[in-house]
PDB file of C-alpha atoms in Angstrom:
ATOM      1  CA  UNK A   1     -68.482-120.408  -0.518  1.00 48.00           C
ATOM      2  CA  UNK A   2     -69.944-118.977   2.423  1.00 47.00           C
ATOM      3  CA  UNK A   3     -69.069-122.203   4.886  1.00 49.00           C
ATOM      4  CA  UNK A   4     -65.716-122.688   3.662  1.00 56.00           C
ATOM      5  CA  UNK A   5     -64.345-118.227   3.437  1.00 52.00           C
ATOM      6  CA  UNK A   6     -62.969-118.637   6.871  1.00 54.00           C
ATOM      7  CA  UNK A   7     -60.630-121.359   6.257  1.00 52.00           C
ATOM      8  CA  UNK A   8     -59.574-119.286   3.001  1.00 53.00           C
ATOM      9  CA  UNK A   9     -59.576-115.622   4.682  1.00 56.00           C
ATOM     10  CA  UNK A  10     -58.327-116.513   8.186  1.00 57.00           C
ATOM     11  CA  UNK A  11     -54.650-115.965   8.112  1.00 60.00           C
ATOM     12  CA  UNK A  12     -55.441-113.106   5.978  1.00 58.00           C
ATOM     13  CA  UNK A  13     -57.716-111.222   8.900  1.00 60.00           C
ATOM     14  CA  UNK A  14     -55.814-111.908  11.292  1.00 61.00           C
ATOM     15  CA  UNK A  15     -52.568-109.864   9.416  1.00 65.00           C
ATOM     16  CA  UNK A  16     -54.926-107.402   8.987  1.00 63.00           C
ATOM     17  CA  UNK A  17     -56.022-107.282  12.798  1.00 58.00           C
ATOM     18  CA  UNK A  18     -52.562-107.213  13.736  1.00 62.00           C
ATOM     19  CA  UNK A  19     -51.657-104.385  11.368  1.00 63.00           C
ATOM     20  CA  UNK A  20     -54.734-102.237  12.755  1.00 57.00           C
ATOM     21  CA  UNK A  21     -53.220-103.215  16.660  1.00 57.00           C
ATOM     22  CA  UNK A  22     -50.186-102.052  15.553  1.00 56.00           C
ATOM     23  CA  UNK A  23     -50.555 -98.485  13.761  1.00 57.00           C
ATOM     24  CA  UNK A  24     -53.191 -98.055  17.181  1.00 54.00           C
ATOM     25  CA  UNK A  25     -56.358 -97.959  14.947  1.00 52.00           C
ATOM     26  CA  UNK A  26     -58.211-100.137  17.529  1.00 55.00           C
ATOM     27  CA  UNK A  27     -57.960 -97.555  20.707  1.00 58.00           C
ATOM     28  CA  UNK A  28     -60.391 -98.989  23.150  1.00 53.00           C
ATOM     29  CA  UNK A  29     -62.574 -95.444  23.359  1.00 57.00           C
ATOM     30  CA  UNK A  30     -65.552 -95.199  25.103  1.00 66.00           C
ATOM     31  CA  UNK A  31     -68.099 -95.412  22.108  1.00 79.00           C
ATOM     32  CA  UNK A  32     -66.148 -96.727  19.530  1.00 84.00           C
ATOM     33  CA  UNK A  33     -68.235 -97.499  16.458  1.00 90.00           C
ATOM     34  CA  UNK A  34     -66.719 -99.728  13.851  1.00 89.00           C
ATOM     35  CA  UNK A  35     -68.286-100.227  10.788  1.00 93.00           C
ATOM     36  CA  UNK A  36     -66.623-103.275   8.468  1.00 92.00           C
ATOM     37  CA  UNK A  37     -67.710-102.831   4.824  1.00 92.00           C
ATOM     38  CA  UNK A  38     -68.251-106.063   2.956  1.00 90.00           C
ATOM     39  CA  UNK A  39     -67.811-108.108   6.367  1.00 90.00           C
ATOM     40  CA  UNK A  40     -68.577-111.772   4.575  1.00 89.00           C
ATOM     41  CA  UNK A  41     -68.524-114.688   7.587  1.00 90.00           C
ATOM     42  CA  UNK A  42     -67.267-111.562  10.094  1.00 90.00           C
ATOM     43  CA  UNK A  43     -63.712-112.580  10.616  1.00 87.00           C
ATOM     44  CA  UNK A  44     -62.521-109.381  11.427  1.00 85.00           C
ATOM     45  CA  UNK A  45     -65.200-108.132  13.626  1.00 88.00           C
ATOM     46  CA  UNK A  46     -64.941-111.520  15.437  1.00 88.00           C
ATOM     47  CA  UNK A  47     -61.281-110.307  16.286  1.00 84.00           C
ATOM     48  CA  UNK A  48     -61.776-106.477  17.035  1.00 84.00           C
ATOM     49  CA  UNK A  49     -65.060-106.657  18.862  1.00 87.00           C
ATOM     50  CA  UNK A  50     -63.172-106.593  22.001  1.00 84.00           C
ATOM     51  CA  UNK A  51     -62.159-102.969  20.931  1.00 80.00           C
ATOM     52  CA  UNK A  52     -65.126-101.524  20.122  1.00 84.00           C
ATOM     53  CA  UNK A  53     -68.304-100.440  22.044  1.00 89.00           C
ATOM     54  CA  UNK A  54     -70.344-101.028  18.355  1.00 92.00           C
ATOM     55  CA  UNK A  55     -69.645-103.483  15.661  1.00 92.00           C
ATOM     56  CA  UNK A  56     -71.689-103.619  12.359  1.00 95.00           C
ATOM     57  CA  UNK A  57     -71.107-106.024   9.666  1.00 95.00           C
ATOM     58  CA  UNK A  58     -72.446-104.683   6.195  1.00 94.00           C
ATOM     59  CA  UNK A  59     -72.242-107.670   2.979  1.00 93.00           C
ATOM     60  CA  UNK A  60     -74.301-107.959   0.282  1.00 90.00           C
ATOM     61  CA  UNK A  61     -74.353-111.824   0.244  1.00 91.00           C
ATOM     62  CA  UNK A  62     -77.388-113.051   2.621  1.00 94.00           C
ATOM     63  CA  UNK A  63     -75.416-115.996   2.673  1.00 93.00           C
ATOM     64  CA  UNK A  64     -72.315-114.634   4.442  1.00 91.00           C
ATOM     65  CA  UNK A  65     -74.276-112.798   6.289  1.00 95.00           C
ATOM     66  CA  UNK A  66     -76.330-115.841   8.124  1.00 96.00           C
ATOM     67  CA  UNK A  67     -72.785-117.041   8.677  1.00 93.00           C
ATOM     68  CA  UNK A  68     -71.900-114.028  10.901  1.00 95.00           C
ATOM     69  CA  UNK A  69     -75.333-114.067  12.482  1.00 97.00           C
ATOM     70  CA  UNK A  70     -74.503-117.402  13.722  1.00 96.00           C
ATOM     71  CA  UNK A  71     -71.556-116.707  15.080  1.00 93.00           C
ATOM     72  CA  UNK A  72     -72.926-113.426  17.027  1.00 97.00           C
ATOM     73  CA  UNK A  73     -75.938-115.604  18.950  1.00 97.00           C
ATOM     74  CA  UNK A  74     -73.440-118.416  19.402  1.00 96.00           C
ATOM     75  CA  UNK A  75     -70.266-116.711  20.519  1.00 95.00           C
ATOM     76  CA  UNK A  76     -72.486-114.170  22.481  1.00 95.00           C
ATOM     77  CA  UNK A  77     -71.000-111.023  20.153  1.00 95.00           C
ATOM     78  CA  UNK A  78     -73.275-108.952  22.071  1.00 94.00           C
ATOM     79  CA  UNK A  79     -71.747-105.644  19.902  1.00 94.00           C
ATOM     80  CA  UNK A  80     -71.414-106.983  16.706  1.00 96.00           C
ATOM     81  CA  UNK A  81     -74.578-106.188  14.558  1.00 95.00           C
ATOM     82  CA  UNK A  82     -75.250-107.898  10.725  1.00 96.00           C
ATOM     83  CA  UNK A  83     -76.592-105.995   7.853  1.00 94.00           C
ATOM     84  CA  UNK A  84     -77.409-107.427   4.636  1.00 92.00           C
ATOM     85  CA  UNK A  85     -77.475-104.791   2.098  1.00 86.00           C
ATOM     86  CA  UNK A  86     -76.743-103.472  -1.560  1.00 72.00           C
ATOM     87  CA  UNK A  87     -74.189-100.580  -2.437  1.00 63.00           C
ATOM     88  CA  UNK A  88     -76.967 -97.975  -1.770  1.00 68.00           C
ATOM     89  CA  UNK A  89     -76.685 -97.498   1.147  1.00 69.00           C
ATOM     90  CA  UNK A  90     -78.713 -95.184   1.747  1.00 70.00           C
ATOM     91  CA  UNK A  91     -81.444 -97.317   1.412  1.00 77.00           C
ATOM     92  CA  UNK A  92     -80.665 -99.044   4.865  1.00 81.00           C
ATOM     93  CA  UNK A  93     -82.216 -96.891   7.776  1.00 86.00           C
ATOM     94  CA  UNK A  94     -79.599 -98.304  10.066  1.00 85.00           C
ATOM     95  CA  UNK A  95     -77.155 -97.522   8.047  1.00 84.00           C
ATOM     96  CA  UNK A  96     -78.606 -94.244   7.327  1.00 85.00           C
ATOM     97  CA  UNK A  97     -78.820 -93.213  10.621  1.00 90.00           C
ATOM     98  CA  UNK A  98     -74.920 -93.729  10.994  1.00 90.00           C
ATOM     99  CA  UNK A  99     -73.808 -90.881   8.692  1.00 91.00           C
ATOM    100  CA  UNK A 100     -71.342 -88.904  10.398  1.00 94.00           C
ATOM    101  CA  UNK A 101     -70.988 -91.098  13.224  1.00 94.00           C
ATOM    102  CA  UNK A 102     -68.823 -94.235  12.488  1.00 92.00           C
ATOM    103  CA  UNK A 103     -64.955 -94.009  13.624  1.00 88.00           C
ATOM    104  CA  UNK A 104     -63.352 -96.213  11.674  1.00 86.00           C
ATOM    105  CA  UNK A 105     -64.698 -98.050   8.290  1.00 89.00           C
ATOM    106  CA  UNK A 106     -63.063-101.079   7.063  1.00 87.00           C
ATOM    107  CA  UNK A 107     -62.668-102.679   3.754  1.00 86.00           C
ATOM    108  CA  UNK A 108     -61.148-105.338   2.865  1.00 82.00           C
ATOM    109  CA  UNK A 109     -60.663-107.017  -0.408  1.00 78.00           C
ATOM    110  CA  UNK A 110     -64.087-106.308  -1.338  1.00 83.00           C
ATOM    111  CA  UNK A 111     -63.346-102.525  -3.115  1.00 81.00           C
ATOM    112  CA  UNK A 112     -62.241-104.471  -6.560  1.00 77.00           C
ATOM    113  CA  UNK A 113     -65.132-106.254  -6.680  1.00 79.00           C
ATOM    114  CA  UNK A 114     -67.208-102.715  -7.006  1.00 82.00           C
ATOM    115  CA  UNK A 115     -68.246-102.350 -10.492  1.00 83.00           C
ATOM    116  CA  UNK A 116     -65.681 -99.234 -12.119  1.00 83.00           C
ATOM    117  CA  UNK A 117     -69.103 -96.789 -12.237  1.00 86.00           C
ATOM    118  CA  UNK A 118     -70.545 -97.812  -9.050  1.00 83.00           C
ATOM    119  CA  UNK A 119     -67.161 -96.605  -6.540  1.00 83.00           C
ATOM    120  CA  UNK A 120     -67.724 -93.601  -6.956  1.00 85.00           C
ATOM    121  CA  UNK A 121     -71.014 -92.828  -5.371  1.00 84.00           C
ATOM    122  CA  UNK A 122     -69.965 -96.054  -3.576  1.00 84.00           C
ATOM    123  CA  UNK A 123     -67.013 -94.031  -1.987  1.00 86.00           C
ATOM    124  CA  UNK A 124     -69.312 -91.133  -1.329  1.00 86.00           C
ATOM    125  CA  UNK A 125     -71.908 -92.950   0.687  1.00 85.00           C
ATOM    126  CA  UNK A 126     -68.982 -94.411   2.950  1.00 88.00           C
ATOM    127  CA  UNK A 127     -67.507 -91.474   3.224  1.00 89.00           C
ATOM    128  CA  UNK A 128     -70.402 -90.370   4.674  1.00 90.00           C
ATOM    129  CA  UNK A 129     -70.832 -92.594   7.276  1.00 92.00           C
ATOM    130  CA  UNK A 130     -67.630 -91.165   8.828  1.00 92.00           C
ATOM    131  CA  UNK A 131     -67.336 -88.981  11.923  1.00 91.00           C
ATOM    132  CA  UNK A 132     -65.469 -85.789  11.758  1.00 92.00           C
ATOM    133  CA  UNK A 133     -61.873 -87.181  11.730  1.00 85.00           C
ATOM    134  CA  UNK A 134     -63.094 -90.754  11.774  1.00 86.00           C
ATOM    135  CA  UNK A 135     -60.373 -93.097   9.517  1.00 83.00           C
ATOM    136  CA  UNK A 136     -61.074 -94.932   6.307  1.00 85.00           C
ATOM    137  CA  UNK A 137     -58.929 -98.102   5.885  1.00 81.00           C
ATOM    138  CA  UNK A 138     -58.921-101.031   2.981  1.00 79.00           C
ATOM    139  CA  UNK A 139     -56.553-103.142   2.487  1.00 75.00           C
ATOM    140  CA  UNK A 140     -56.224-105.475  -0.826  1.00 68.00           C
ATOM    141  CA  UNK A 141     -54.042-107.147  -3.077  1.00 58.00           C
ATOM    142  CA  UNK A 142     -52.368-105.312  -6.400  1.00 57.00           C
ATOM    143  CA  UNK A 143     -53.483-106.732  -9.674  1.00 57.00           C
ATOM    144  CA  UNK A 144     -50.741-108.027 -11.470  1.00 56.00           C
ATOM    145  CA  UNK A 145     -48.732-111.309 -10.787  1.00 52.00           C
ATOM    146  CA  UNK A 146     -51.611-113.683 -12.714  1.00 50.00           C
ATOM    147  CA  UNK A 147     -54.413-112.439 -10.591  1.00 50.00           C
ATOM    148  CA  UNK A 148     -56.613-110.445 -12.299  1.00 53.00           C
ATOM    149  CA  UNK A 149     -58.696-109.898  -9.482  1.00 54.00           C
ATOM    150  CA  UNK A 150     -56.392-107.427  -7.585  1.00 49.00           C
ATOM    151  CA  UNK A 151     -57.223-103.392  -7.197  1.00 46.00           C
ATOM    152  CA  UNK A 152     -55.934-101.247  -9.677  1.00 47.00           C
ATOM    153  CA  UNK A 153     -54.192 -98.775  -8.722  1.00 47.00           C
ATOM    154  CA  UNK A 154     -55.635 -96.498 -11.269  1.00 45.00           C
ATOM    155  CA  UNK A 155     -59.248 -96.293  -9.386  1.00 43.00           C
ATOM    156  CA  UNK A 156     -57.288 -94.616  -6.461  1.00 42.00           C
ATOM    157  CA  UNK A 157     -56.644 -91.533  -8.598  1.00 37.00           C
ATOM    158  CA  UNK A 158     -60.480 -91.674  -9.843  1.00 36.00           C
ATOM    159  CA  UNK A 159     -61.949 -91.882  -6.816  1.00 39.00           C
ATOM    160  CA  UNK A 160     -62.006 -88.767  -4.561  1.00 41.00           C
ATOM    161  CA  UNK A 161     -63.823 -88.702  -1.356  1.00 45.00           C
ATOM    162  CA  UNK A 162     -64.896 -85.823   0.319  1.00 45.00           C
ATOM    163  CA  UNK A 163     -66.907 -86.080   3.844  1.00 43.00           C
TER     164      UNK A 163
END
């Protein structure tokens, strides 16, 4: 699955990309750290690493993440960084060491995929990794429309994050 997510995902990232470009989530700022929760093949970061000082890619599938380290020693992505990890975050001292410092976390599609009992404290620990008035965005697909796969929006009103 790994080799073949960014012929699937690609027009998807890049409507994504253009969305941050265009509410201005992407100013180029001096130390800009830009964390991208459940990365995959690094997509995304491939197309915002020009606006950001520090990239890091976070997945839990060794397998995407291989993918992305490929592409950061071949494209020379000197700011991008790769993380293999599970939801407990803090169990990763990079990651660790981040908390209250990223300014801007990005999810996409992977926040339905986080078993109901684990968002919570999943929310928490990202929360946590967020500056003082750093931003929080996901973006997904509703459930409904035959694909059972989408985010409920039902777990919104569950899930309250305070950093």
């Amino acid at each position: 699955m790994a080799g073949e997510w960014d012929d699937l995902a690609l027009s998807y990232a890049k409507d994504i990309f253009k969305s941050y470009l265009k509410e201005d989530h992407l100013k180029a700022e001096e130390g800009l750290l830009i964390v991208d929760f459940g990365c995959g093949t690094g997509l995304l970061l491939g197309m915002m690493r020009h606006h950001a000082s520090r990239m890091i890619g976070v997945d839990a599938s060794s397998k995407m993440i291989e993918v992305l380290e490929d592409k950061i020693r071949s494209h020379g992505w000197d700011n991008v960084q790769a993380i293999c990890t599970t939801l407990a975050l803090e169990t990763n001292p990079i990651l660790a060491s981040l908390f209250g410092k990223v300014d801007l976390l990005v999810s996409t599609s992977v926040l339905n995929f986080v078993p109901q009992p684990d968002l919570p404290p999943t929310m928490k620990a990202l929360g946590r990794l967020l500056r003082p008035g750093g931003s929080f965005f996901h973006s997904d697909w509703a459930a409904g429309d035959n694909q059972d796969e989408g985010m409920s929006p039902h777990l919104w009103h569950k899930t309250d994050i305070k950093c």
